[in-house]
XYZ file of N, CA, C and O in Angstrom:
708
model
N 90.948 -7.731 76.998
C 90.760 -8.031 75.594
C 89.772 -7.081 74.913
O 89.573 -7.161 73.731
N 89.175 -6.208 75.711
C 88.214 -5.265 75.132
C 88.936 -4.297 74.215
O 90.045 -3.853 74.501
N 88.320 -3.990 73.117
C 88.845 -3.053 72.128
C 90.207 -3.480 71.576
O 91.087 -2.659 71.372
N 90.368 -4.747 71.323
C 91.659 -5.233 70.832
C 92.015 -4.610 69.490
O 93.152 -4.188 69.278
N 91.047 -4.518 68.580
C 91.303 -3.931 67.257
C 91.658 -2.457 67.374
O 92.551 -1.958 66.675
N 90.971 -1.745 68.279
C 91.252 -0.324 68.460
C 92.657 -0.119 69.027
O 93.379 0.799 68.613
N 93.059 -0.975 69.948
C 94.405 -0.870 70.530
C 95.479 -1.177 69.489
O 96.518 -0.522 69.453
N 95.218 -2.163 68.638
C 96.169 -2.472 67.566
C 96.277 -1.314 66.581
O 97.370 -0.964 66.141
N 95.133 -0.722 66.255
C 95.125 0.428 65.346
C 95.909 1.589 65.951
O 96.688 2.254 65.267
N 95.702 1.827 67.234
C 96.407 2.917 67.909
C 97.916 2.656 67.921
O 98.713 3.575 67.653
N 98.326 1.451 68.201
C 99.765 1.118 68.223
C 100.367 1.252 66.829
O 101.483 1.769 66.662
N 99.635 0.786 65.818
C 100.124 0.873 64.436
C 100.250 2.333 63.996
O 101.260 2.724 63.402
N 99.244 3.147 64.309
C 99.295 4.561 63.946
C 100.442 5.277 64.648
O 101.123 6.101 64.039
N 100.642 4.990 65.919
C 101.738 5.617 66.660
C 103.081 5.283 66.028
O 103.933 6.162 65.848
N 103.275 4.027 65.670
C 104.529 3.613 65.042
C 104.714 4.275 63.673
O 105.818 4.737 63.336
N 103.651 4.348 62.883
C 103.731 4.969 61.558
C 104.061 6.451 61.677
O 104.917 6.976 60.948
N 103.396 7.140 62.596
C 103.651 8.575 62.771
C 105.077 8.838 63.261
O 105.740 9.767 62.781
N 105.556 8.021 64.183
C 106.929 8.189 64.685
C 107.934 8.002 63.556
O 108.857 8.805 63.380
N 107.740 6.944 62.769
C 108.641 6.673 61.652
C 108.600 7.807 60.623
O 109.647 8.262 60.141
N 107.412 8.288 60.317
C 107.256 9.367 59.337
C 107.963 10.634 59.796
O 108.675 11.277 59.021
N 107.779 10.997 61.058
C 108.410 12.213 61.578
C 109.933 12.084 61.602
O 110.645 13.052 61.296
N 110.431 10.906 61.950
C 111.890 10.716 61.978
C 112.496 10.783 60.577
O 113.556 11.385 60.385
N 111.826 10.181 59.613
C 112.325 10.235 58.233
C 112.311 11.672 57.725
O 113.274 12.141 57.107
N 111.230 12.387 57.983
C 111.130 13.776 57.540
C 112.212 14.637 58.187
O 112.841 15.470 57.518
N 112.434 14.439 59.464
C 113.480 15.187 60.165
C 114.853 14.855 59.591
O 115.668 15.765 59.344
N 115.116 13.583 59.343
C 116.416 13.171 58.791
C 116.646 13.779 57.407
O 117.749 14.257 57.107
N 115.623 13.790 56.572
C 115.767 14.342 55.224
C 115.987 15.855 55.288
O 116.826 16.402 54.558
N 115.277 16.541 56.167
C 115.447 17.990 56.310
C 116.850 18.327 56.814
O 117.511 19.225 56.280
N 117.321 17.593 57.822
C 118.672 17.825 58.348
C 119.712 17.507 57.281
O 120.695 18.243 57.118
N 119.496 16.421 56.520
C 120.406 16.053 55.435
C 120.490 17.177 54.410
O 121.587 17.566 53.977
N 119.330 17.727 54.028
C 119.297 18.829 53.062
C 120.070 20.040 53.587
O 120.922 20.599 52.894
N 119.751 20.438 54.807
C 120.374 21.641 55.354
C 121.879 21.474 55.561
O 122.660 22.367 55.223
N 122.287 20.334 56.106
C 123.723 20.131 56.345
C 124.511 20.064 55.048
O 125.568 20.695 54.927
N 124.028 19.290 54.090
C 124.767 19.168 52.835
C 124.794 20.486 52.081
O 125.829 20.862 51.522
N 123.672 21.195 52.087
C 123.637 22.478 51.372
C 124.481 23.542 52.063
O 125.098 24.368 51.394
N 124.504 23.532 53.388
C 125.288 24.540 54.110
C 126.775 24.216 54.159
O 127.613 25.120 54.101
N 127.125 22.933 54.250
C 128.527 22.560 54.436
C 129.254 22.166 53.148
O 130.414 22.519 52.963
N 128.572 21.435 52.283
C 129.249 20.910 51.087
C 128.988 21.782 49.860
O 129.925 22.153 49.151
N 127.732 22.083 49.606
C 127.385 22.834 48.396
C 127.078 24.295 48.710
O 126.216 24.907 48.084
N 127.770 24.873 49.650
C 127.483 26.235 50.096
C 127.697 27.268 49.002
O 127.042 28.289 48.978
N 128.597 27.002 48.060
C 128.885 27.985 47.010
C 127.722 28.140 46.034
O 127.498 29.220 45.493
N 126.966 27.068 45.817
C 125.858 27.137 44.857
C 124.525 27.478 45.512
O 123.510 27.545 44.838
N 124.516 27.681 46.824
C 123.274 27.981 47.536
C 122.992 29.469 47.541
O 123.871 30.288 47.767
N 121.745 29.771 47.310
C 121.270 31.147 47.394
C 120.028 31.160 48.271
O 119.558 30.107 48.717
N 119.494 32.334 48.482
C 118.254 32.432 49.248
C 117.129 31.721 48.500
O 116.248 31.122 49.104
N 117.187 31.740 47.182
C 116.154 31.079 46.377
C 116.144 29.569 46.621
O 115.087 28.941 46.577
N 117.300 28.988 46.895
C 117.374 27.556 47.168
C 116.533 27.202 48.388
O 115.759 26.243 48.368
N 116.668 27.981 49.430
C 115.936 27.700 50.659
C 114.463 28.049 50.529
O 113.606 27.367 51.104
N 114.150 29.088 49.764
C 112.750 29.417 49.515
C 112.074 28.326 48.682
O 110.919 27.964 48.924
N 112.800 27.833 47.699
C 112.283 26.747 46.872
C 112.045 25.502 47.710
O 111.016 24.828 47.572
N 112.991 25.207 48.599
C 112.824 24.063 49.497
C 111.581 24.239 50.366
O 110.775 23.321 50.498
N 111.430 25.409 50.948
C 110.280 25.659 51.830
C 108.966 25.569 51.054
O 107.998 24.963 51.526
N 108.937 26.150 49.858
C 107.718 26.156 49.055
C 107.331 24.750 48.588
O 106.166 24.348 48.671
N 108.309 23.989 48.092
C 107.999 22.671 47.541
C 107.898 21.576 48.596
O 107.362 20.508 48.328
N 108.382 21.851 49.791
C 108.211 20.895 50.884
C 106.954 21.175 51.692
O 106.566 20.367 52.537
N 106.322 22.294 51.458
C 105.107 22.655 52.198
C 103.998 21.608 52.063
O 103.347 21.288 53.070
N 103.754 21.035 50.871
C 102.716 19.994 50.806
C 103.038 18.785 51.685
O 102.146 18.239 52.336
N 104.301 18.394 51.734
C 104.677 17.254 52.571
C 104.477 17.581 54.047
O 103.995 16.743 54.819
N 104.837 18.790 54.456
C 104.646 19.178 55.847
C 103.158 19.264 56.186
O 102.742 18.886 57.279
N 102.349 19.764 55.249
C 100.903 19.840 55.468
C 100.295 18.436 55.585
O 99.436 18.186 56.452
N 100.736 17.527 54.734
C 100.233 16.149 54.793
C 100.658 15.491 56.094
O 99.873 14.783 56.727
N 101.885 15.730 56.512
C 102.360 15.176 57.773
C 101.538 15.712 58.947
O 101.180 14.964 59.862
N 101.247 16.999 58.924
C 100.415 17.596 59.965
C 99.017 16.978 59.958
O 98.443 16.668 61.006
N 98.473 16.778 58.771
C 97.141 16.175 58.647
C 97.134 14.748 59.186
O 96.216 14.351 59.907
N 98.157 13.971 58.834
C 98.254 12.601 59.350
C 98.371 12.604 60.875
O 97.790 11.750 61.544
N 99.119 13.542 61.396
C 99.262 13.656 62.850
C 97.903 13.959 63.484
O 97.548 13.390 64.513
N 97.178 14.808 62.857
C 95.890 15.221 63.413
C 94.848 14.107 63.378
O 94.110 13.918 64.335
N 94.761 13.384 62.270
C 93.720 12.354 62.165
C 94.169 10.996 62.675
O 93.345 10.166 63.037
N 95.470 10.751 62.705
C 95.948 9.416 63.034
C 96.430 9.219 64.455
O 96.534 8.092 64.924
N 96.732 10.304 65.163
C 97.258 10.181 66.527
C 96.174 9.659 67.466
O 95.095 10.247 67.546
N 96.429 8.578 68.192
C 95.445 8.063 69.145
C 95.216 9.046 70.301
O 96.125 9.750 70.719
N 93.983 9.081 70.786
C 93.616 9.949 71.898
C 93.363 9.066 73.119
O 92.566 8.126 73.048
N 94.056 9.379 74.202
C 93.871 8.616 75.437
C 93.358 9.535 76.532
O 93.636 10.736 76.560
N 92.627 8.951 77.456
C 92.133 9.684 78.623
C 93.280 9.853 79.614
O 94.290 9.132 79.533
N 93.158 10.781 80.559
C 94.205 10.938 81.576
C 94.459 9.657 82.377
O 95.567 9.449 82.881
N 93.460 8.786 82.451
C 93.634 7.523 83.178
C 94.405 6.491 82.358
O 94.734 5.423 82.864
N 94.681 6.796 81.092
C 95.418 5.875 80.237
C 94.525 5.043 79.336
O 95.011 4.260 78.522
N 93.227 5.203 79.479
C 92.272 4.449 78.673
C 92.198 5.049 77.261
O 92.190 6.266 77.100
N 92.134 4.193 76.272
C 92.075 4.638 74.881
C 90.683 5.164 74.564
O 89.694 4.460 74.679
N 90.620 6.445 74.182
C 89.333 7.045 73.821
C 89.066 6.911 72.331
O 87.954 6.611 71.917
N 90.104 7.152 71.525
C 89.944 7.099 70.068
C 91.262 6.603 69.468
O 92.319 7.173 69.737
N 91.225 5.554 68.631
C 92.478 5.013 68.089
C 93.049 5.828 66.930
O 94.190 5.643 66.544
N 92.280 6.732 66.365
C 92.732 7.489 65.193
C 92.300 6.797 63.916
O 91.977 5.613 63.908
N 92.316 7.558 62.833
C 91.943 7.005 61.525
C 93.034 6.056 61.032
O 94.196 6.179 61.413
N 92.652 5.153 60.155
C 93.603 4.202 59.591
C 94.523 4.912 58.607
O 94.064 5.427 57.584
N 95.810 4.957 58.914
C 96.769 5.633 58.045
C 97.233 4.750 56.883
O 98.017 5.187 56.049
N 96.752 3.524 56.843
C 97.080 2.620 55.734
C 95.881 2.400 54.820
O 95.867 1.459 54.027
N 94.904 3.284 54.905
C 93.683 3.148 54.110
C 93.958 3.427 52.636
O 94.908 4.122 52.280
N 93.132 2.879 51.804
C 93.237 3.115 50.364
C 92.541 4.417 50.014
O 91.845 5.013 50.811
N 92.739 4.857 48.789
C 92.066 6.059 48.318
C 92.906 7.300 48.536
O 94.092 7.335 48.206
N 92.294 8.323 49.103
C 92.951 9.610 49.282
C 94.168 9.505 50.202
O 95.203 10.128 49.944
N 94.057 8.706 51.259
C 95.189 8.536 52.177
C 96.374 7.930 51.448
O 97.521 8.369 51.621
N 96.117 6.952 50.621
C 97.173 6.320 49.829
C 97.824 7.330 48.880
O 99.047 7.358 48.715
N 97.011 8.170 48.253
C 97.525 9.204 47.352
C 98.382 10.210 48.130
O 99.415 10.671 47.635
N 97.968 10.551 49.341
C 98.741 11.487 50.164
C 100.100 10.885 50.549
O 101.104 11.605 50.589
N 100.134 9.590 50.822
C 101.427 8.943 51.098
C 102.325 9.023 49.870
O 103.535 9.246 49.988
N 101.738 8.834 48.685
C 102.527 8.935 47.453
C 103.144 10.322 47.302
O 104.311 10.460 46.922
N 102.371 11.359 47.594
C 102.893 12.725 47.501
C 104.008 12.934 48.516
O 105.043 13.538 48.206
N 103.829 12.402 49.713
C 104.853 12.529 50.751
C 106.147 11.846 50.326
O 107.231 12.427 50.416
N 106.042 10.614 49.820
C 107.237 9.889 49.376
C 107.910 10.603 48.210
O 109.133 10.678 48.130
N 107.106 11.101 47.275
C 107.673 11.779 46.109
C 108.392 13.062 46.522
O 109.450 13.385 45.989
N 107.821 13.776 47.485
C 108.468 14.992 47.983
C 109.797 14.657 48.644
O 110.792 15.357 48.441
N 109.814 13.597 49.414
C 111.074 13.178 50.041
C 112.111 12.828 48.983
O 113.271 13.206 49.090
N 111.694 12.128 47.953
C 112.622 11.770 46.868
C 113.151 13.001 46.147
O 114.335 13.091 45.833
N 112.267 13.955 45.880
C 112.705 15.190 45.216
C 113.641 15.992 46.111
O 114.591 16.609 45.617
N 113.394 15.993 47.408
C 114.268 16.711 48.332
C 115.660 16.095 48.344
O 116.670 16.814 48.288
N 115.730 14.785 48.400
C 117.041 14.110 48.380
C 117.741 14.362 47.049
O 118.945 14.641 47.011
N 116.995 14.294 45.952
C 117.587 14.556 44.631
C 118.089 15.993 44.536
O 119.177 16.240 44.008
N 117.312 16.950 45.037
C 117.731 18.349 44.989
C 118.930 18.595 45.893
O 119.759 19.457 45.602
N 119.028 17.849 46.964
C 120.173 17.984 47.861
C 121.456 17.574 47.155
O 122.474 18.260 47.243
N 121.391 16.486 46.439
C 122.591 15.931 45.809
C 122.844 16.530 44.427
O 123.978 16.886 44.099
N 121.792 16.669 43.622
C 121.959 17.074 42.230
C 121.821 18.578 41.982
O 122.244 19.072 40.947
N 121.180 19.288 42.880
C 121.004 20.724 42.707
C 119.552 21.105 42.500
O 118.648 20.262 42.483
N 119.334 22.405 42.314
C 117.981 22.946 42.251
C 117.174 22.475 41.047
O 115.946 22.493 41.076
N 117.812 22.050 39.995
C 117.063 21.599 38.810
C 116.311 20.296 39.082
O 115.368 19.971 38.376
N 116.696 19.576 40.112
C 116.013 18.327 40.452
C 114.604 18.577 40.978
O 113.781 17.661 40.997
N 114.312 19.811 41.398
C 112.963 20.118 41.859
C 111.946 19.994 40.736
O 110.745 19.871 41.003
N 112.379 20.029 39.493
C 111.442 19.870 38.370
C 110.800 18.485 38.385
O 109.756 18.282 37.762
N 111.402 17.540 39.076
C 110.777 16.222 39.215
C 109.450 16.281 39.949
O 108.625 15.382 39.830
N 109.239 17.354 40.695
C 107.985 17.506 41.421
C 106.809 17.769 40.487
O 105.656 17.614 40.865
N 107.071 18.130 39.248
C 106.006 18.378 38.263
C 105.252 17.079 37.952
O 104.098 17.123 37.516
N 105.863 15.953 38.218
C 105.221 14.666 37.936
C 103.926 14.513 38.732
O 102.963 13.926 38.239
N 103.863 15.051 39.943
C 102.683 14.879 40.793
C 101.425 15.484 40.160
O 100.416 14.794 40.015
N 101.440 16.756 39.752
C 100.229 17.279 39.106
C 99.916 16.590 37.781
O 98.746 16.383 37.443
N 100.940 16.219 37.029
C 100.698 15.514 35.770
C 100.040 14.164 36.025
O 99.113 13.770 35.310
N 100.498 13.458 37.047
C 99.892 12.175 37.408
C 98.442 12.377 37.842
O 97.570 11.586 37.492
N 98.180 13.439 38.591
C 96.811 13.735 39.043
C 95.892 13.992 37.856
O 94.756 13.514 37.829
N 96.365 14.752 36.887
C 95.567 15.039 35.691
C 95.313 13.756 34.910
O 94.190 13.488 34.467
N 96.339 12.924 34.747
C 96.173 11.652 34.028
C 95.173 10.749 34.747
O 94.320 10.138 34.113
N 95.276 10.684 36.075
C 94.375 9.851 36.860
C 92.932 10.337 36.734
O 92.007 9.536 36.558
N 92.734 11.642 36.791
C 91.388 12.197 36.642
C 90.837 11.934 35.238
O 89.664 11.595 35.070
N 91.680 12.069 34.226
C 91.238 11.854 32.849
C 90.842 10.400 32.618
O 89.802 10.127 32.013
N 91.639 9.452 33.103
C 91.301 8.044 32.893
C 90.066 7.657 33.705
O 89.268 6.844 33.252
N 89.902 8.236 34.882
C 88.706 7.959 35.675
C 87.471 8.493 34.964
O 86.457 7.805 34.872
N 87.559 9.705 34.444
C 86.441 10.292 33.722
C 86.141 9.483 32.462
O 84.979 9.249 32.137
N 87.185 9.031 31.754
C 86.980 8.235 30.546
C 86.290 6.918 30.850
O 85.395 6.487 30.123
N 86.694 6.262 31.931
C 86.056 5.012 32.319
C 84.618 5.218 32.735
O 83.736 4.415 32.423
N 84.375 6.318 33.419
C 83.012 6.624 33.841
C 82.137 6.932 32.623
O 80.989 6.514 32.549
N 82.706 7.627 31.642
C 81.949 7.963 30.432
C 81.582 6.701 29.661
O 80.466 6.565 29.186
N 82.516 5.747 29.581
C 82.208 4.492 28.892
C 81.159 3.697 29.648
O 80.309 3.054 29.048
N 81.236 3.732 30.978
C 80.247 3.031 31.785
C 78.866 3.630 31.645
O 77.857 2.929 31.663
N 78.790 4.939 31.491
C 77.506 5.613 31.338
C 76.907 5.371 29.952
O 75.699 5.471 29.785
N 77.737 5.058 28.966
C 77.226 4.831 27.616
C 76.315 3.605 27.586
O 75.345 3.556 26.838
N 76.585 2.616 28.428
C 75.766 1.414 28.471
C 74.396 1.661 29.081
O 73.467 0.895 28.880
N 74.258 2.735 29.823
C 72.979 3.038 30.465
C 71.992 3.685 29.505
O 70.814 3.791 29.807
N 72.458 4.117 28.347
C 71.592 4.818 27.403
C 70.664 3.869 26.659
O 69.709 4.304 26.040
N 70.935 2.602 26.690
C 70.064 1.650 26.004
C 70.792 0.920 24.894
O 71.895 1.256 24.501
N 70.110 -0.112 24.351
C 70.719 -0.966 23.342
C 70.991 -0.191 22.056
O 72.019 -0.360 21.424
N 70.094 0.702 21.662
C 70.283 1.449 20.420
C 71.461 2.411 20.526
O 72.213 2.577 19.578
N 71.620 3.030 21.666
C 72.713 3.992 21.827
C 74.056 3.282 21.814
O 75.032 3.795 21.281
N 74.104 2.080 22.368
C 75.362 1.335 22.371
C 75.715 0.910 20.959
O 76.857 0.965 20.545
N 74.729 0.490 20.197
C 74.992 0.080 18.822
C 75.402 1.267 17.961
O 76.183 1.124 17.024
N 74.899 2.468 18.292
C 75.198 3.647 17.494
C 76.523 4.309 17.873
O 76.927 5.258 17.223
N 77.198 3.845 18.900
C 78.419 4.520 19.344
C 79.524 4.449 18.306
O 80.371 5.313 18.257
N 79.534 3.434 17.491
C 80.598 3.323 16.486
C 80.014 3.498 15.083
O 80.165 2.665 14.211
N 79.301 4.578 14.877
C 78.724 4.948 13.575
C 77.774 3.886 13.032
O 77.770 3.590 11.841
N 76.982 3.288 13.892
C 75.975 2.341 13.435
C 76.504 0.948 13.170
O 75.727 0.047 12.925
N 77.788 0.735 13.200
C 78.334 -0.588 12.938
C 78.263 -1.427 14.216
O 78.693 -0.991 15.266
N 77.691 -2.618 14.080
C 77.575 -3.503 15.237
C 78.634 -4.582 15.143
O 78.999 -5.021 14.054
N 79.102 -5.016 16.292
C 80.078 -6.103 16.297
C 79.365 -7.416 16.003
O 78.132 -7.509 16.055
N 80.154 -8.441 15.676
C 79.564 -9.749 15.388
C 78.791 -10.270 16.583
O 77.734 -10.880 16.439
N 79.305 -10.042 17.773
C 78.641 -10.495 18.982
C 77.279 -9.816 19.133
O 76.282 -10.448 19.484
N 77.254 -8.509 18.875
C 75.994 -7.780 18.981
C 74.984 -8.282 17.947
O 73.794 -8.397 18.229
N 75.465 -8.585 16.738
C 74.569 -9.088 15.688
C 73.974 -10.431 16.077
O 72.779 -10.682 15.887
N 74.804 -11.327 16.648
C 74.313 -12.637 17.070
C 73.291 -12.499 18.193
O 72.273 -13.189 18.216
N 73.564 -11.619 19.121
C 72.625 -11.409 20.215
C 71.312 -10.830 19.707
O 70.234 -11.178 20.197
N 71.394 -9.951 18.736
C 70.198 -9.352 18.143
C 69.353 -10.433 17.468
O 68.128 -10.426 17.567
N 69.998 -11.373 16.767
C 69.291 -12.465 16.103
C 68.558 -13.334 17.111
O 67.449 -13.786 16.866
N 69.223 -13.600 18.235
C 68.645 -14.459 19.264
C 67.581 -13.755 20.096
O 66.977 -14.364 20.959
N 67.413 -12.500 19.900
C 66.396 -11.788 20.666
C 66.977 -11.021 21.845
O 66.288 -10.759 22.819
N 68.215 -10.692 21.778
C 68.836 -9.909 22.847
C 69.471 -10.794 23.914
O 69.498 -12.010 23.789
N 69.954 -10.159 24.952
C 70.582 -10.915 26.036
C 69.523 -11.640 26.855
O 68.457 -11.107 27.105
N 69.860 -12.839 27.294
C 68.962 -13.606 28.129
C 69.688 -13.990 29.399
O 70.865 -14.266 29.410
N 68.976 -13.984 30.495
C 69.543 -14.334 31.794
C 69.554 -15.840 31.950
O 68.605 -16.526 31.555
N 70.596 -16.360 32.528
C 70.665 -17.777 32.845
C 70.652 -17.918 34.360
O 71.444 -17.270 35.049
N 69.760 -18.727 34.846
C 69.673 -18.970 36.287
C 70.233 -20.329 36.585
O 69.994 -21.283 35.877
N 70.990 -20.412 37.642
C 71.576 -21.702 38.022
C 71.027 -22.162 39.330
O 70.744 -21.478 40.209
């Protein structure tokens, strides 16, 4: 029963990595077979270069997941390191989104043609939007740290009714329970 959580993490990571590699292999084979056998007339060298270039982030992310998530065992079979959690929130979650989006664009480009690769532009646009909203929220949060006068002055000196009532009462008061 020792290291039960670590063993579960290792088993979960192994299953996730196996599934990810199989899906990636299936999508790549699907792309190559359909493009070579069915849509061979519309394929050029640029098609394959575009595939390689736009699939590179997915392959890099897959390699990274393999590197950080693969469990390490000793020659005796004992678990040395279970690997990082591949279901973690934050950057790992964002990397999964990029991987899924790349797979979707690859399938779309396989069936619809090279113009479907333009769907990949959504990823950088989403990143810019996410950064902008995060910065905007942080900026609003920092405005409250400037003090009561700065908060009241943010909207050209006009105070809300709530702020006026609080000002009359002598500001905010803490209630202890």
